[in-house]
Coordinates of C-alpha atoms in Angstrom, one line a residue:
M24 CA -98.4 -127.7 -150.9
V25 CA -101.4 -126.8 -153.1
Q26 CA -101.2 -123.2 -151.9
V27 CA -97.5 -123.0 -152.6
Y28 CA -98.1 -124.4 -156.1
L29 CA -100.9 -121.9 -156.8
V30 CA -98.7 -119.0 -155.7
F31 CA -95.8 -120.2 -157.9
T32 CA -97.9 -120.6 -161.0
T33 CA -99.9 -117.4 -160.7
N34 CA -99.0 -113.7 -161.1
Y35 CA -99.0 -113.3 -157.3
F36 CA -95.5 -114.8 -157.1
P37 CA -92.9 -112.0 -156.9
W38 CA -91.3 -112.9 -160.2
L39 CA -89.8 -109.4 -160.9
T40 CA -88.3 -109.0 -157.4
I41 CA -86.5 -112.4 -157.9
I42 CA -85.4 -111.5 -161.4
V43 CA -83.9 -108.1 -160.2
V44 CA -82.4 -109.3 -156.9
F45 CA -81.2 -112.8 -157.7
P46 CA -78.0 -111.9 -159.8
I47 CA -76.5 -109.6 -157.2
A48 CA -77.6 -111.8 -154.3
A49 CA -76.1 -114.9 -155.8
G50 CA -73.0 -112.9 -156.9
S51 CA -72.3 -112.0 -153.3
L52 CA -71.8 -115.7 -152.5
I53 CA -68.8 -115.8 -154.9
F54 CA -66.6 -114.5 -152.1
F55 CA -67.4 -117.7 -150.1
L56 CA -66.4 -120.1 -152.8
P57 CA -63.4 -122.3 -152.2
H58 CA -60.0 -121.2 -153.6
R59 CA -59.8 -123.6 -156.5
G60 CA -58.8 -121.4 -159.4
N61 CA -60.7 -119.2 -161.7
K62 CA -62.7 -122.0 -163.3
V63 CA -65.0 -122.5 -160.2
T64 CA -65.8 -118.8 -160.0
R65 CA -66.4 -118.4 -163.8
G66 CA -68.5 -121.6 -163.9
Y67 CA -70.6 -120.4 -161.0
T68 CA -71.2 -117.0 -162.6
I69 CA -72.2 -118.5 -166.0
Y70 CA -74.5 -120.9 -164.1
I71 CA -76.2 -118.0 -162.3
C72 CA -76.6 -116.0 -165.6
V73 CA -78.1 -119.0 -167.4
L74 CA -80.5 -119.7 -164.5
E75 CA -81.6 -116.1 -164.4
L76 CA -82.2 -116.0 -168.1
L77 CA -84.3 -119.2 -168.0
L78 CA -86.2 -117.9 -165.0
T79 CA -87.0 -114.6 -166.9
A80 CA -88.0 -116.5 -170.0
Y81 CA -90.3 -118.8 -168.0
A82 CA -92.0 -115.9 -166.2
F83 CA -92.6 -114.0 -169.4
C84 CA -93.8 -117.0 -171.5
Y85 CA -96.3 -118.2 -168.9
H86 CA -97.4 -115.1 -167.1
F87 CA -97.2 -112.2 -169.6
R88 CA -100.0 -111.5 -172.1
L89 CA -98.9 -109.8 -175.3
D90 CA -102.3 -108.4 -176.1
D91 CA -102.5 -106.4 -172.8
P92 CA -100.8 -103.0 -173.0
L93 CA -101.2 -102.4 -169.2
I94 CA -98.7 -103.1 -166.6
Q95 CA -98.3 -106.8 -165.7
L96 CA -96.6 -108.9 -163.0
A97 CA -97.1 -105.8 -160.8
E98 CA -95.6 -105.8 -157.3
D99 CA -96.0 -103.0 -154.7
Y100 CA -94.4 -103.3 -151.3
K101 CA -94.0 -100.6 -148.7
W102 CA -90.4 -99.7 -148.2
I103 CA -89.9 -96.2 -146.6
N104 CA -93.3 -95.0 -145.2
V105 CA -92.0 -91.4 -144.4
F106 CA -91.4 -90.6 -148.1
D107 CA -94.2 -92.9 -149.5
F108 CA -91.4 -94.8 -151.2
D109 CA -92.4 -98.2 -152.4
W110 CA -90.7 -101.2 -154.0
R111 CA -92.9 -101.0 -157.0
L112 CA -92.1 -103.2 -160.0
G113 CA -94.0 -104.0 -163.2
I114 CA -93.5 -104.6 -166.9
D115 CA -95.3 -104.0 -170.2
G116 CA -94.4 -104.6 -173.8
L117 CA -91.9 -101.7 -173.9
S118 CA -89.7 -103.2 -171.2
L119 CA -90.0 -106.8 -172.2
G120 CA -87.5 -106.7 -175.1
P121 CA -84.7 -104.8 -173.2
I122 CA -85.0 -107.2 -170.2
L123 CA -84.5 -110.3 -172.4
L124 CA -81.7 -108.5 -174.3
T125 CA -80.0 -107.7 -171.0
G126 CA -80.2 -111.4 -169.9
F127 CA -79.0 -112.7 -173.2
I128 CA -76.0 -110.3 -173.7
T129 CA -74.9 -110.5 -170.0
T130 CA -74.8 -114.3 -170.2
L131 CA -72.8 -114.3 -173.4
A132 CA -70.5 -111.5 -172.1
T133 CA -69.7 -113.7 -169.0
L134 CA -69.0 -116.6 -171.2
A135 CA -66.9 -114.4 -173.5
A136 CA -64.6 -113.2 -170.7
R137 CA -61.3 -115.1 -170.9
P138 CA -60.1 -116.5 -167.6
V139 CA -59.4 -113.4 -165.5
T140 CA -56.2 -113.9 -163.6
R141 CA -56.4 -110.7 -161.5
N142 CA -59.0 -110.7 -158.8
S143 CA -61.3 -113.1 -160.6
R144 CA -63.9 -113.1 -157.8
L145 CA -64.4 -109.3 -157.8
F146 CA -64.6 -109.3 -161.6
H147 CA -67.4 -111.9 -161.8
F148 CA -69.3 -110.3 -158.8
L149 CA -69.3 -107.0 -160.7
M150 CA -70.6 -108.6 -163.8
L151 CA -73.6 -110.0 -161.8
A152 CA -74.1 -106.7 -160.0
M153 CA -74.3 -105.0 -163.4
Y154 CA -76.9 -107.6 -164.4
S155 CA -79.2 -106.5 -161.5
G156 CA -78.4 -102.9 -162.1
Q157 CA -79.3 -103.0 -165.7
I158 CA -82.5 -105.0 -165.4
G159 CA -83.7 -102.8 -162.5
P160 CA -84.6 -99.6 -164.5
F161 CA -86.6 -101.7 -167.1
C162 CA -88.8 -103.1 -164.3
S163 CA -89.2 -100.0 -162.0
R164 CA -92.6 -98.4 -161.7
D165 CA -91.4 -95.9 -159.1
L166 CA -89.3 -93.0 -160.1
L167 CA -87.0 -93.0 -157.1
L168 CA -86.5 -96.7 -157.5
F169 CA -85.7 -96.1 -161.2
F170 CA -83.1 -93.6 -160.1
I171 CA -81.5 -96.0 -157.5
M172 CA -81.3 -98.8 -160.1
W173 CA -80.0 -96.3 -162.6
E174 CA -77.1 -95.5 -160.2
L175 CA -76.5 -99.1 -159.1
E176 CA -74.7 -100.0 -162.3
L177 CA -72.3 -97.0 -162.3
I178 CA -70.0 -98.4 -159.5
P179 CA -69.5 -101.9 -161.2
V180 CA -68.7 -100.2 -164.6
Y181 CA -66.3 -97.8 -162.9
L182 CA -64.4 -100.7 -161.2
L183 CA -64.4 -102.9 -164.3
L184 CA -62.9 -100.0 -166.2
S185 CA -60.3 -98.9 -163.7
V186 CA -59.1 -102.4 -162.7
W187 CA -59.3 -104.4 -165.9
G188 CA -59.0 -101.7 -168.6
G189 CA -56.1 -100.7 -170.8
K190 CA -53.2 -98.3 -170.3
K191 CA -55.4 -95.2 -170.0
R192 CA -58.0 -97.0 -167.9
L193 CA -58.0 -94.5 -165.0
Y194 CA -58.5 -91.6 -167.3
S195 CA -61.4 -93.3 -169.1
A196 CA -63.0 -94.5 -165.9
T197 CA -62.8 -91.0 -164.3
K198 CA -64.3 -89.5 -167.5
F199 CA -67.1 -92.1 -167.5
I200 CA -68.0 -91.5 -163.9
L201 CA -67.9 -87.7 -164.2
Y202 CA -70.2 -87.7 -167.2
T203 CA -72.7 -90.2 -166.0
A204 CA -72.8 -89.0 -162.3
G205 CA -73.2 -85.4 -163.6
G206 CA -76.2 -86.6 -165.7
S207 CA -77.6 -88.4 -162.7
V208 CA -77.8 -85.1 -160.8
F209 CA -80.2 -83.8 -163.4
L210 CA -82.1 -87.1 -163.2
L211 CA -82.5 -86.8 -159.4
I212 CA -83.6 -83.2 -159.6
G213 CA -86.2 -84.1 -162.2
V214 CA -87.4 -87.1 -160.1
L215 CA -87.8 -85.0 -157.0
G216 CA -89.4 -82.1 -158.8
I217 CA -92.0 -84.1 -160.7
G218 CA -92.8 -86.2 -157.6
L219 CA -93.3 -83.2 -155.3
Y220 CA -95.3 -81.0 -157.7
G221 CA -99.1 -80.5 -157.6
S222 CA -100.0 -82.9 -154.8
N223 CA -100.4 -82.6 -151.0
E224 CA -99.0 -86.1 -150.8
P225 CA -95.8 -86.5 -152.9
T226 CA -96.1 -89.5 -155.3
L227 CA -93.4 -91.2 -157.4
N228 CA -95.8 -93.8 -158.9
L229 CA -95.3 -93.8 -162.7
E230 CA -99.0 -94.7 -163.3
T231 CA -100.2 -91.8 -161.2
L232 CA -97.6 -89.4 -162.8
A233 CA -98.6 -90.4 -166.3
N234 CA -102.1 -89.1 -165.6
Q235 CA -101.0 -85.8 -164.1
S236 CA -100.8 -82.5 -166.0
Y237 CA -98.3 -79.7 -165.5
P238 CA -98.0 -76.1 -166.7
V239 CA -96.2 -76.1 -170.0
A240 CA -93.2 -74.0 -168.7
L241 CA -92.7 -76.4 -165.8
E242 CA -93.1 -79.4 -168.0
I243 CA -90.3 -78.1 -170.2
I244 CA -88.0 -77.6 -167.2
F245 CA -88.7 -81.2 -166.0
Y246 CA -88.2 -82.4 -169.6
I247 CA -84.8 -80.7 -170.0
G248 CA -83.6 -82.2 -166.7
F249 CA -84.5 -85.8 -167.8
L250 CA -83.2 -85.2 -171.3
I251 CA -79.7 -84.2 -170.1
A252 CA -79.5 -87.4 -168.0
F253 CA -80.6 -89.7 -170.8
A254 CA -78.6 -87.8 -173.4
V255 CA -75.4 -88.6 -171.5
K256 CA -76.3 -92.3 -171.3
S257 CA -77.6 -92.7 -174.8
P258 CA -75.3 -90.8 -175.8
I259 CA -76.6 -87.8 -177.8
I260 CA -74.1 -85.3 -179.1
P261 CA -72.4 -83.3 -177.6
F262 CA -72.6 -85.5 -174.5
H263 CA -71.0 -88.5 -176.3
T264 CA -67.2 -87.9 -175.8
W265 CA -67.0 -90.3 -172.8
L266 CA -68.0 -93.3 -175.0
P267 CA -65.0 -93.7 -177.4
D268 CA -62.5 -93.3 -174.5
T269 CA -64.4 -95.8 -172.4
H270 CA -64.7 -98.4 -175.1
G271 CA -61.1 -97.9 -176.2
E272 CA -59.8 -98.9 -172.8
A273 CA -62.5 -101.3 -171.4
H274 CA -62.2 -105.1 -171.4
Y275 CA -64.2 -106.5 -174.3
S276 CA -66.7 -108.3 -172.0
T277 CA -67.4 -104.9 -170.4
C278 CA -67.7 -103.3 -173.9
M279 CA -70.4 -105.9 -174.7
L280 CA -72.4 -104.8 -171.7
L281 CA -71.8 -101.1 -172.3
A282 CA -72.7 -101.1 -176.0
G283 CA -75.4 -103.8 -175.8
I284 CA -77.3 -102.7 -172.8
L285 CA -76.0 -99.5 -171.1
L286 CA -76.6 -97.2 -174.0
K287 CA -80.1 -98.6 -174.5
M288 CA -81.1 -97.6 -170.9
G289 CA -80.8 -93.9 -172.0
A290 CA -83.1 -94.5 -175.0
Y291 CA -85.5 -96.4 -172.8
G292 CA -85.6 -93.6 -170.4
L293 CA -86.5 -91.1 -173.2
V294 CA -89.5 -93.2 -174.1
R295 CA -90.6 -94.2 -170.7
I296 CA -90.3 -90.9 -168.9
N297 CA -89.9 -88.0 -171.4
M298 CA -92.5 -89.3 -173.9
E299 CA -94.9 -91.0 -171.5
L300 CA -94.9 -88.5 -168.6
L301 CA -94.3 -85.3 -170.5
P302 CA -96.0 -85.5 -173.9
R303 CA -96.5 -81.8 -174.4
A304 CA -92.9 -80.9 -173.8
H305 CA -91.8 -83.9 -176.0
S306 CA -94.1 -82.6 -178.8
I307 CA -92.2 -79.2 -178.6
F308 CA -88.8 -80.8 -178.6
S309 CA -89.5 -83.5 -181.2
P310 CA -88.2 -81.4 -184.2
W311 CA -84.9 -80.9 -182.4
F312 CA -84.7 -84.6 -181.9
M313 CA -85.0 -85.0 -185.6
I314 CA -82.3 -82.4 -186.3
V315 CA -79.9 -83.7 -183.6
G316 CA -80.4 -87.3 -184.6
T317 CA -79.6 -86.5 -188.2
M318 CA -76.5 -84.5 -187.3
Q319 CA -75.4 -87.4 -185.0
I320 CA -75.6 -89.9 -187.8
I321 CA -73.5 -87.8 -190.2
Y322 CA -71.0 -86.6 -187.6
A323 CA -70.2 -90.0 -186.0
A324 CA -70.1 -91.7 -189.4
S325 CA -67.7 -89.1 -190.6
A326 CA -65.5 -89.2 -187.4
S327 CA -65.3 -93.0 -187.4
P328 CA -62.9 -93.5 -190.3
G329 CA -60.4 -91.2 -188.6
Q330 CA -60.0 -93.4 -185.6
R331 CA -56.9 -95.5 -185.5
N332 CA -58.0 -97.6 -182.5
L333 CA -60.3 -100.5 -183.6
K334 CA -62.7 -100.3 -180.6
K335 CA -62.9 -96.5 -180.9
R336 CA -64.0 -96.9 -184.5
I337 CA -66.7 -99.3 -183.5
A338 CA -67.7 -96.9 -180.7
Y339 CA -68.3 -94.1 -183.1
S340 CA -70.4 -96.4 -185.3
S341 CA -72.5 -97.0 -182.1
V342 CA -73.0 -93.2 -181.7
S343 CA -74.0 -93.0 -185.4
H344 CA -76.6 -95.8 -185.1
M345 CA -78.0 -94.3 -181.9
G346 CA -78.9 -91.3 -184.1
F347 CA -81.6 -93.5 -185.8
I348 CA -83.2 -94.3 -182.4
I349 CA -83.3 -90.5 -181.6
I350 CA -85.0 -89.8 -184.9
G351 CA -87.5 -92.6 -184.4
I352 CA -88.4 -91.2 -180.9
G353 CA -88.8 -87.7 -182.4
S354 CA -91.0 -88.8 -185.3
L355 CA -94.1 -89.0 -183.1
T356 CA -95.5 -91.9 -185.2
D357 CA -96.3 -95.5 -184.3
T358 CA -94.0 -96.7 -187.1
G359 CA -91.1 -94.5 -186.1
L360 CA -91.2 -95.4 -182.4
N361 CA -91.6 -99.1 -183.2
G362 CA -88.5 -98.8 -185.5
A363 CA -86.6 -97.1 -182.7
I364 CA -87.4 -99.9 -180.3
L365 CA -86.4 -102.5 -182.9
Q366 CA -83.2 -100.6 -183.4
I367 CA -82.5 -100.7 -179.7
I368 CA -82.7 -104.6 -179.8
S369 CA -80.9 -104.9 -183.1
H370 CA -78.0 -102.6 -182.3
G371 CA -77.7 -104.3 -178.9
F372 CA -76.9 -107.6 -180.6
I373 CA -74.7 -106.2 -183.4
S374 CA -72.5 -103.9 -181.3
A375 CA -71.9 -106.5 -178.6
A376 CA -70.8 -109.0 -181.3
L377 CA -68.4 -106.4 -183.0
F378 CA -66.8 -105.5 -179.7
F379 CA -66.3 -109.2 -178.9
L380 CA -64.7 -109.8 -182.2
A381 CA -62.4 -106.8 -181.6
G382 CA -61.4 -108.3 -178.3
T383 CA -60.8 -111.8 -179.6
S384 CA -58.6 -110.2 -182.4
Y385 CA -56.6 -108.3 -179.8
D386 CA -56.1 -111.5 -177.8
R387 CA -54.3 -113.0 -180.8
I388 CA -52.3 -110.2 -182.3
R389 CA -51.9 -107.8 -179.3
L390 CA -52.4 -104.8 -181.6
A391 CA -55.1 -102.2 -181.0
Y392 CA -54.4 -99.8 -184.0
L393 CA -55.8 -100.5 -187.4
D394 CA -52.8 -99.1 -189.3
E395 CA -50.6 -101.8 -187.7
M396 CA -52.8 -104.7 -188.8
G397 CA -53.3 -106.4 -192.1
G398 CA -53.5 -109.8 -193.8
L399 CA -55.4 -111.5 -190.9
A400 CA -57.9 -113.2 -193.2
I401 CA -55.6 -116.1 -194.0
P402 CA -54.3 -117.0 -190.4
I403 CA -57.8 -116.5 -188.8
P404 CA -60.4 -117.3 -191.4
K405 CA -63.3 -118.0 -189.0
I406 CA -62.9 -114.6 -187.3
F407 CA -62.6 -113.0 -190.7
T408 CA -65.8 -114.6 -191.9
L409 CA -67.9 -113.7 -188.8
F410 CA -66.4 -110.1 -188.7
S411 CA -67.4 -109.6 -192.3
I412 CA -71.0 -110.9 -191.8
L413 CA -71.5 -108.7 -188.7
S414 CA -70.0 -105.7 -190.4
M415 CA -72.6 -106.2 -193.1
A416 CA -75.3 -106.4 -190.4
S417 CA -74.0 -103.1 -189.0
L418 CA -74.3 -101.4 -192.4
A419 CA -77.9 -102.5 -192.6
L420 CA -77.7 -105.3 -195.2
P421 CA -81.1 -106.5 -196.3
G422 CA -82.0 -109.7 -194.4
M423 CA -80.3 -108.5 -191.2
S424 CA -82.1 -106.8 -188.3
G425 CA -80.4 -103.4 -188.8
F426 CA -82.0 -103.0 -192.3
V427 CA -85.5 -103.6 -191.0
A428 CA -85.1 -101.2 -188.1
E429 CA -83.7 -98.4 -190.2
L430 CA -86.3 -98.9 -192.9
I431 CA -89.2 -98.7 -190.4
I432 CA -87.7 -95.5 -189.0
F433 CA -87.6 -94.0 -192.5
L434 CA -91.2 -95.0 -193.0
G435 CA -92.0 -93.3 -189.6
I436 CA -90.5 -90.0 -190.8
I437 CA -92.3 -90.1 -194.1
T438 CA -95.7 -90.8 -192.5
S439 CA -95.3 -88.3 -189.7
Q440 CA -98.2 -85.8 -189.5
K441 CA -96.3 -83.3 -187.4
F442 CA -93.7 -82.3 -190.0
L443 CA -94.1 -80.6 -193.4
L444 CA -93.1 -82.3 -196.6
M445 CA -89.9 -80.4 -197.2
P446 CA -88.4 -81.0 -193.8
K447 CA -89.2 -84.7 -194.1
I448 CA -87.5 -84.9 -197.5
L449 CA -84.5 -83.0 -196.2
I450 CA -84.1 -85.2 -193.1
T451 CA -84.6 -88.4 -195.2
F452 CA -82.0 -87.2 -197.7
V453 CA -79.4 -86.5 -195.0
M454 CA -80.1 -89.8 -193.3
A455 CA -79.5 -91.5 -196.6
I456 CA -76.1 -89.8 -196.8
G457 CA -75.3 -91.2 -193.3
M458 CA -76.3 -94.7 -194.6
I459 CA -73.8 -94.2 -197.5
L460 CA -71.0 -93.2 -195.0
T461 CA -71.6 -96.4 -192.9
P462 CA -70.3 -98.9 -195.5
I463 CA -67.2 -96.6 -195.9
Y464 CA -66.0 -96.9 -192.3
S465 CA -67.3 -100.4 -191.8
L466 CA -65.7 -101.9 -195.0
S467 CA -62.5 -99.9 -194.6
M468 CA -62.2 -101.4 -191.1
S469 CA -62.4 -104.9 -192.5
R470 CA -60.0 -104.0 -195.3
Q471 CA -57.3 -102.7 -192.9
M472 CA -57.6 -105.6 -190.6
F473 CA -57.9 -108.6 -192.9
Y474 CA -56.6 -107.7 -196.3
G475 CA -53.0 -106.9 -197.5
Y476 CA -49.8 -108.7 -196.4
K477 CA -48.4 -106.9 -193.4
L478 CA -48.9 -109.5 -190.6
F479 CA -49.2 -112.4 -193.0
N480 CA -45.6 -112.0 -194.1
A481 CA -44.3 -111.2 -190.6
P482 CA -42.2 -113.8 -188.8
N483 CA -44.0 -115.9 -186.2
S484 CA -47.3 -114.9 -187.7
Y485 CA -49.2 -118.0 -186.8
F486 CA -52.3 -117.3 -184.7
F487 CA -55.0 -119.6 -183.3
D488 CA -58.3 -119.2 -185.1
S489 CA -61.6 -118.9 -183.3
G490 CA -62.3 -121.7 -180.8
P491 CA -65.6 -123.3 -179.8
R492 CA -66.2 -120.7 -177.1
E493 CA -65.9 -117.8 -179.5
L494 CA -67.9 -119.5 -182.2
F495 CA -70.7 -120.3 -179.8
V496 CA -70.9 -116.7 -178.6
L497 CA -70.9 -115.2 -182.1
I498 CA -73.4 -117.7 -183.6
S499 CA -75.7 -117.2 -180.6
I500 CA -75.7 -113.4 -181.5
L501 CA -75.8 -113.9 -185.2
L502 CA -78.9 -116.1 -185.2
P503 CA -81.3 -113.5 -183.6
V504 CA -79.8 -110.8 -185.9
I505 CA -80.8 -112.9 -189.0
G506 CA -84.0 -114.1 -187.4
I507 CA -85.2 -110.5 -186.6
G508 CA -84.2 -109.4 -190.1
I509 CA -86.3 -112.2 -191.7
Y510 CA -89.2 -112.0 -189.2
P511 CA -89.2 -108.6 -187.4
D512 CA -92.7 -109.0 -186.1
F513 CA -91.3 -111.3 -183.4
V514 CA -89.9 -108.2 -181.7
L515 CA -92.5 -105.6 -182.9
S516 CA -95.4 -107.7 -181.5
L517 CA -94.0 -107.2 -178.0
S518 CA -94.4 -103.5 -177.9
V519 CA -96.9 -102.5 -180.6
D520 CA -99.9 -102.0 -178.3
K521 CA -97.8 -100.0 -175.8
V522 CA -96.4 -97.8 -178.5
E523 CA -99.9 -97.1 -179.8
A524 CA -101.0 -96.1 -176.3
I525 CA -98.0 -93.7 -175.9
I526 CA -98.4 -92.1 -179.4
S527 CA -102.1 -91.5 -178.8
N528 CA -101.2 -89.0 -176.0
F529 CA -99.8 -86.7 -178.7
F530 CA -103.0 -86.6 -180.8
L531 CA -105.8 -86.3 -178.3

């Protein structure tokens, strides 16, 4: 018993394996539950999500040291000896925030899903399978394992889209799988190429590969392969066109997972692989990151007001905000990269909340197009209030997390040693224009939905306002958004040492 206790309370316990495998393993038991309606299945799924989140929080609170930039909770088990392929897991400050975000948003998305009447067991199993698939890449320390986990969440997303989506669900699901599977081909080529190069014994260990050097031309080829894969997932223009269609048709709990976590996997991959493994190529491409990120902010913010569909308008706002992350990654400064990581966490909360509000509004009025709405502020005042607050968070109102993240990214550009003064002024000026466009589409969205008299004067225009379930989900997201806005060091302290280690590779 003493030995069991010591194993459980030390880092030798396989915490990360349990965290990665537990959701999908527990989810497979859903099909053995008794046929007693949707409540049993839904309650079981929420229980598993909460238990997983508590387990993750316990492991990180008691067994992770913030002052250590090296890999912690490391696990390494032989899997396939022929290929030297190991089950190799580990985390550092860079992966800590996204893992906790994944657990938090997945738990709330499961709670947010209204009773699913069609094939409830499969729906909730897919939610738990996505949970494992999304945590996996953040924990992987083996490139092939990273690729397998990266692919694991594609099938659940495809099925959630094609079975529980809107009228054009098959079109959007097919478009999603073609884009993301096409990007994964480039990821697999990059993984195999970088693993097989320059060694008699192929290695896929991220720690070993981080200390390896390549000819510049070859490094650029590897870099482009990884960049295409992560650009599709992030998304970076022109690989973004799958996102509005997917969000426009997906169930809103699926939208919460897509916007809150899935897009952030692409940004994480850019930092973890492109920046950490291929620093010389990233240094060459970083000016293009700044240019493309700036273009993305302006383009998506300009395209958003033209969208009639509410969820497509929010989707374009996500594309615009991802532009700030791209610029922070391209700035090659501690400040800019910290701002990008903070924006990953901040935008994960805000976008998930906005898609949930869009879904709850649709549940009440059964309208998806903004020009058919109007006057909703009076019949549903609680939803109106929370939508207004989170719209302000999206447009980077001071006191909210988005403001701090974007401000830090601005400071990262200004303090960058790689770029001359005039390019920095120009990029900052264009970004500022993008920040002016954000209130235009965000506030016009609120105006079209909640103001005026259209639905208010319509017959049978009484709607139920937000219930306890919706209020709990929204307040649970709003509290960290305000908390990070007031005290951003809570998130920045997780990754600051790791960011400094990554950036130091560019100035050796």
